[in-house]
Coordinates of C-alpha atoms in Angstrom, one line a residue:
H53 CA 154.1 -47.8 76.3
Q54 CA 152.3 -46.3 73.3
K55 CA 150.9 -48.4 70.5
I56 CA 153.2 -48.2 67.4
V57 CA 151.1 -49.3 64.5
E58 CA 147.4 -49.6 63.8
E59 CA 145.9 -50.8 60.6
G60 CA 142.6 -51.9 59.0
P61 CA 140.7 -53.7 57.8
V62 CA 141.4 -57.0 59.6
T63 CA 143.1 -59.4 57.2
V64 CA 143.7 -62.5 59.4
A65 CA 140.2 -63.3 60.8
S66 CA 137.4 -64.9 58.9
Q67 CA 134.3 -62.9 57.9
E68 CA 132.2 -65.1 60.1
S69 CA 134.4 -64.2 63.1
L70 CA 134.3 -60.5 62.3
R71 CA 130.5 -60.6 62.2
E72 CA 130.4 -62.4 65.6
M73 CA 132.6 -59.7 67.0
E74 CA 130.3 -57.0 65.7
I75 CA 127.2 -58.7 67.2
A76 CA 129.0 -59.3 70.5
A77 CA 130.0 -55.6 70.7
C78 CA 126.5 -54.4 70.1
N79 CA 125.1 -56.9 72.7
L80 CA 127.7 -55.6 75.2
A81 CA 126.7 -52.0 74.6
R82 CA 122.9 -52.8 75.0
S83 CA 123.5 -54.9 78.1
V84 CA 124.9 -51.9 80.0
G85 CA 122.7 -49.2 78.4
Y86 CA 125.7 -47.6 76.6
V87 CA 124.9 -44.7 74.2
G88 CA 127.6 -43.0 72.1
A89 CA 130.7 -43.7 70.2
A90 CA 132.9 -46.5 71.6
T91 CA 135.5 -49.0 70.5
V92 CA 135.3 -52.7 71.6
E93 CA 138.7 -54.5 71.4
Y94 CA 139.3 -58.2 71.1
L95 CA 142.2 -60.6 71.1
Y96 CA 142.1 -63.0 68.2
L97 CA 143.6 -66.5 68.3
L98 CA 144.6 -67.4 64.8
D99 CA 145.2 -71.1 65.4
T100 CA 141.7 -71.7 66.8
N101 CA 139.8 -68.9 65.0
E102 CA 138.5 -67.8 68.4
F103 CA 138.4 -64.3 70.0
C104 CA 138.1 -63.0 73.5
F105 CA 137.0 -59.6 74.9
L106 CA 139.8 -57.2 75.8
E107 CA 138.2 -53.9 76.6
L108 CA 135.6 -51.3 75.7
N109 CA 136.8 -47.7 75.3
P110 CA 133.8 -45.3 75.9
R111 CA 135.1 -42.7 73.5
L112 CA 136.2 -42.0 70.0
Q113 CA 139.6 -43.7 69.5
V114 CA 142.7 -41.7 68.6
E115 CA 143.1 -43.9 65.5
H116 CA 139.6 -43.3 64.2
P117 CA 140.9 -42.1 60.8
V118 CA 141.8 -45.7 60.0
T119 CA 138.1 -46.7 60.3
E120 CA 137.0 -43.5 58.5
W121 CA 139.2 -44.0 55.5
I122 CA 138.2 -47.7 54.9
S123 CA 134.5 -47.1 55.6
G124 CA 133.9 -43.7 54.1
V125 CA 132.2 -42.6 57.4
N126 CA 133.1 -39.3 59.1
I127 CA 132.7 -40.5 62.7
P128 CA 133.1 -37.1 64.4
S129 CA 130.5 -35.6 62.0
C130 CA 128.1 -38.5 62.8
Q131 CA 128.6 -37.8 66.5
V132 CA 127.5 -34.2 66.0
M133 CA 124.5 -35.2 64.0
I134 CA 123.4 -37.8 66.5
G135 CA 123.8 -35.1 69.2
M136 CA 121.4 -33.0 67.2
G137 CA 118.8 -35.8 67.3
I138 CA 119.3 -37.2 63.8
P139 CA 119.0 -41.0 63.8
L140 CA 121.8 -43.1 62.4
W141 CA 119.7 -44.4 59.5
R142 CA 119.2 -40.9 58.2
I143 CA 122.9 -39.9 58.3
P144 CA 124.3 -39.8 54.6
D145 CA 127.6 -41.5 55.4
I146 CA 125.8 -44.3 57.2
R147 CA 123.3 -44.8 54.4
R148 CA 126.2 -45.0 51.9
L149 CA 127.9 -47.6 54.2
Y150 CA 124.8 -49.7 54.1
K151 CA 124.4 -49.2 50.3
K152 CA 121.2 -47.1 50.7
S153 CA 120.4 -44.0 48.6
V154 CA 121.1 -40.7 50.3
K155 CA 118.3 -39.2 48.3
E156 CA 115.7 -41.3 50.1
D157 CA 114.6 -41.2 53.7
T158 CA 113.4 -44.8 54.2
Y159 CA 114.0 -46.5 57.5
F160 CA 116.2 -49.5 57.8
D161 CA 117.4 -51.6 60.8
L162 CA 121.2 -51.4 61.2
A163 CA 121.2 -54.5 63.3
T164 CA 119.9 -56.7 60.5
E165 CA 120.9 -54.9 57.3
E166 CA 124.1 -56.0 55.6
K167 CA 126.6 -53.2 55.2
G168 CA 129.2 -52.7 52.5
G169 CA 132.8 -54.0 52.9
P170 CA 135.9 -51.9 53.6
S171 CA 137.6 -50.0 50.8
G172 CA 141.4 -50.4 50.5
H173 CA 143.8 -50.6 53.4
V174 CA 145.1 -48.1 55.9
V175 CA 148.3 -48.2 58.0
A176 CA 148.7 -45.7 60.9
V177 CA 151.9 -45.1 62.9
R178 CA 152.4 -43.1 66.1
I179 CA 155.3 -40.7 66.2
T180 CA 156.5 -40.6 69.8
S181 CA 159.4 -39.1 71.7
E182 CA 160.7 -42.5 72.7
D183 CA 164.1 -44.0 72.3
A184 CA 163.6 -47.3 70.4
G185 CA 167.2 -48.2 70.9
D186 CA 166.8 -48.1 74.7
G187 CA 163.6 -50.1 75.2
F188 CA 161.3 -47.3 74.1
K189 CA 162.1 -45.1 77.1
P190 CA 160.5 -41.7 76.8
T191 CA 162.6 -38.6 76.2
S192 CA 161.9 -34.9 76.6
G193 CA 163.4 -31.7 75.3
S194 CA 163.1 -29.0 72.7
I195 CA 162.2 -29.5 69.0
D196 CA 164.2 -27.1 66.7
E197 CA 162.6 -28.3 63.4
L198 CA 159.6 -30.4 62.5
S199 CA 158.6 -30.7 58.9
F200 CA 155.9 -32.9 57.4
R201 CA 153.7 -32.6 54.3
S202 CA 150.4 -34.5 53.8
T203 CA 149.8 -36.0 50.4
P204 CA 146.6 -37.5 48.8
D205 CA 147.7 -40.9 50.2
V206 CA 149.1 -39.9 53.6
W207 CA 147.6 -37.6 56.2
G208 CA 149.1 -36.7 59.5
Y209 CA 149.0 -34.2 62.4
F210 CA 151.4 -33.1 65.1
S211 CA 150.7 -31.5 68.5
V212 CA 153.9 -29.5 68.5
K213 CA 156.0 -27.6 65.9
G214 CA 159.5 -26.3 65.4
G215 CA 160.4 -24.1 68.3
G216 CA 158.3 -26.1 70.7
G217 CA 159.1 -29.3 72.6
V218 CA 158.0 -32.3 74.6
H219 CA 158.3 -31.8 78.4
E220 CA 158.8 -34.7 80.9
Y221 CA 155.2 -34.7 82.1
A222 CA 153.7 -34.9 78.6
D223 CA 152.4 -37.9 76.8
S224 CA 155.2 -39.2 74.5
Q225 CA 153.0 -39.2 71.4
F226 CA 153.2 -36.0 69.5
G227 CA 152.3 -37.1 65.9
H228 CA 150.1 -39.5 64.1
L229 CA 150.3 -40.5 60.4
F230 CA 147.8 -42.4 58.3
A231 CA 148.6 -44.0 54.9
K232 CA 146.0 -45.5 52.5
G233 CA 146.4 -47.8 49.6
E234 CA 144.4 -50.2 47.4
T235 CA 146.2 -53.0 49.2
R236 CA 148.1 -53.5 52.5
T237 CA 151.4 -53.5 50.5
E238 CA 150.6 -50.2 48.8
A239 CA 149.6 -48.6 52.1
I240 CA 152.9 -49.7 53.7
K241 CA 154.8 -48.2 50.7
H242 CA 153.0 -44.9 51.0
M243 CA 153.8 -44.8 54.7
L244 CA 157.5 -45.5 54.1
V245 CA 157.7 -42.6 51.7
A246 CA 156.0 -40.3 54.2
L247 CA 158.3 -41.4 57.1
A248 CA 161.4 -40.9 55.0
D249 CA 160.2 -37.3 54.2
I250 CA 159.8 -36.3 57.9
K251 CA 162.3 -33.9 59.4
I252 CA 162.5 -33.8 63.2
R253 CA 165.6 -32.1 64.7
G254 CA 166.0 -31.4 68.4
E255 CA 166.9 -32.8 71.8
I256 CA 164.3 -35.6 71.8
R257 CA 164.6 -39.1 70.3
T258 CA 161.8 -40.3 68.0
T259 CA 160.6 -43.7 66.6
V260 CA 160.7 -42.6 63.0
D261 CA 163.9 -44.6 62.0
Y262 CA 162.7 -47.6 63.9
L263 CA 159.3 -47.5 62.2
I264 CA 161.0 -47.3 58.7
D265 CA 163.0 -50.4 59.6
M266 CA 160.1 -52.3 61.2
L267 CA 157.7 -51.7 58.3
Q268 CA 160.1 -53.3 55.9
C269 CA 161.0 -56.4 58.0
P270 CA 159.6 -59.8 56.8
G271 CA 157.5 -60.3 59.9
F272 CA 155.5 -57.2 59.4
V273 CA 155.4 -57.3 55.6
N274 CA 154.1 -60.9 55.8
N275 CA 151.6 -59.9 58.5
E276 CA 153.0 -62.4 61.0
V277 CA 152.8 -60.1 64.0
S278 CA 151.4 -61.1 67.4
T279 CA 151.0 -59.5 70.9
S280 CA 154.5 -60.7 71.7
W281 CA 156.2 -59.8 68.4
L282 CA 157.4 -56.3 69.3
D283 CA 158.6 -57.5 72.8
E284 CA 160.7 -60.1 71.0
R285 CA 162.2 -57.5 68.7
I286 CA 163.0 -55.3 71.7
E287 CA 164.5 -58.3 73.6
A288 CA 166.6 -59.2 70.6
Q289 CA 167.7 -55.5 70.4
V290 CA 166.7 -55.1 66.8
K291 CA 167.8 -51.7 65.7
P292 CA 167.7 -49.8 62.4
D293 CA 171.0 -49.6 60.6
A294 CA 172.8 -46.4 61.4
P295 CA 173.2 -43.9 58.5
V296 CA 176.4 -44.3 56.6
W297 CA 178.6 -41.5 57.8
Y298 CA 180.4 -40.8 54.6
L299 CA 177.2 -40.0 52.8
A300 CA 177.0 -36.8 54.9
V301 CA 180.6 -36.0 53.8
I302 CA 179.7 -36.6 50.1
G303 CA 176.6 -34.4 50.4
A304 CA 178.6 -31.6 52.0
C305 CA 181.2 -31.8 49.2
V306 CA 178.6 -31.7 46.5
C307 CA 176.9 -28.7 48.2
K308 CA 180.2 -26.9 48.5
A309 CA 181.1 -27.6 44.9
H310 CA 177.7 -26.3 43.8
H311 CA 178.2 -23.0 45.6
V312 CA 181.7 -22.6 44.2
L313 CA 180.5 -23.2 40.7
Q314 CA 177.7 -20.7 41.1
G315 CA 180.2 -18.1 42.3
R316 CA 182.4 -18.5 39.3
M317 CA 179.4 -18.3 36.9
A318 CA 178.1 -15.1 38.5

């Protein structure tokens, strides 16, 4: 299955634990001679304040805009500059992250220098062609309409558009949205507005309605999620409320009345 939500920065672990994770990640990369962008993932045990290694992905993560928005670092741009032979300590975004002047060219050691903290909070959601009401089983088919507009607080991209589709051999993810706020609560609010504004019509099922419901449930709002939290929701068959059918009838009546009134005034 696909991940559903990613967010940052970490809000449940202590700063000491986060620093230990950073050091362990760097030590791991050095021990195997790894050079390049990578993501080291851990599992964190809230009760004991301990963490354990999960995996190292030797590539730029799909959800890298989360890191970019809270750090102010354009990671793909940094990769290009490093490929050109520019050291990290000379890259403007990195110097800003470590609170160094971009007008100077003085060397500093990233391993020992203290960097600035994250700015705001970012929540990301993956839009997939999965049926949340049927255990997130993948679906395929045509997409007749797909409409989404980015805003100053929400950015997103889709790999398909209206008139296209998702075939049975494709990855189920076809969209990714990122919402930023000064706080986690504000980021969630911005994401909810963006999800409500999406229009996807076609043969496929999507996770949009499920995400809207999930982002508002107490467990997520209070940040009480765990690695088993979503499985428990699926097992409990938690589903978003179905739209009230008579609202469509009321909307059609209002639309019809508007057209009739316009015809009489013409």
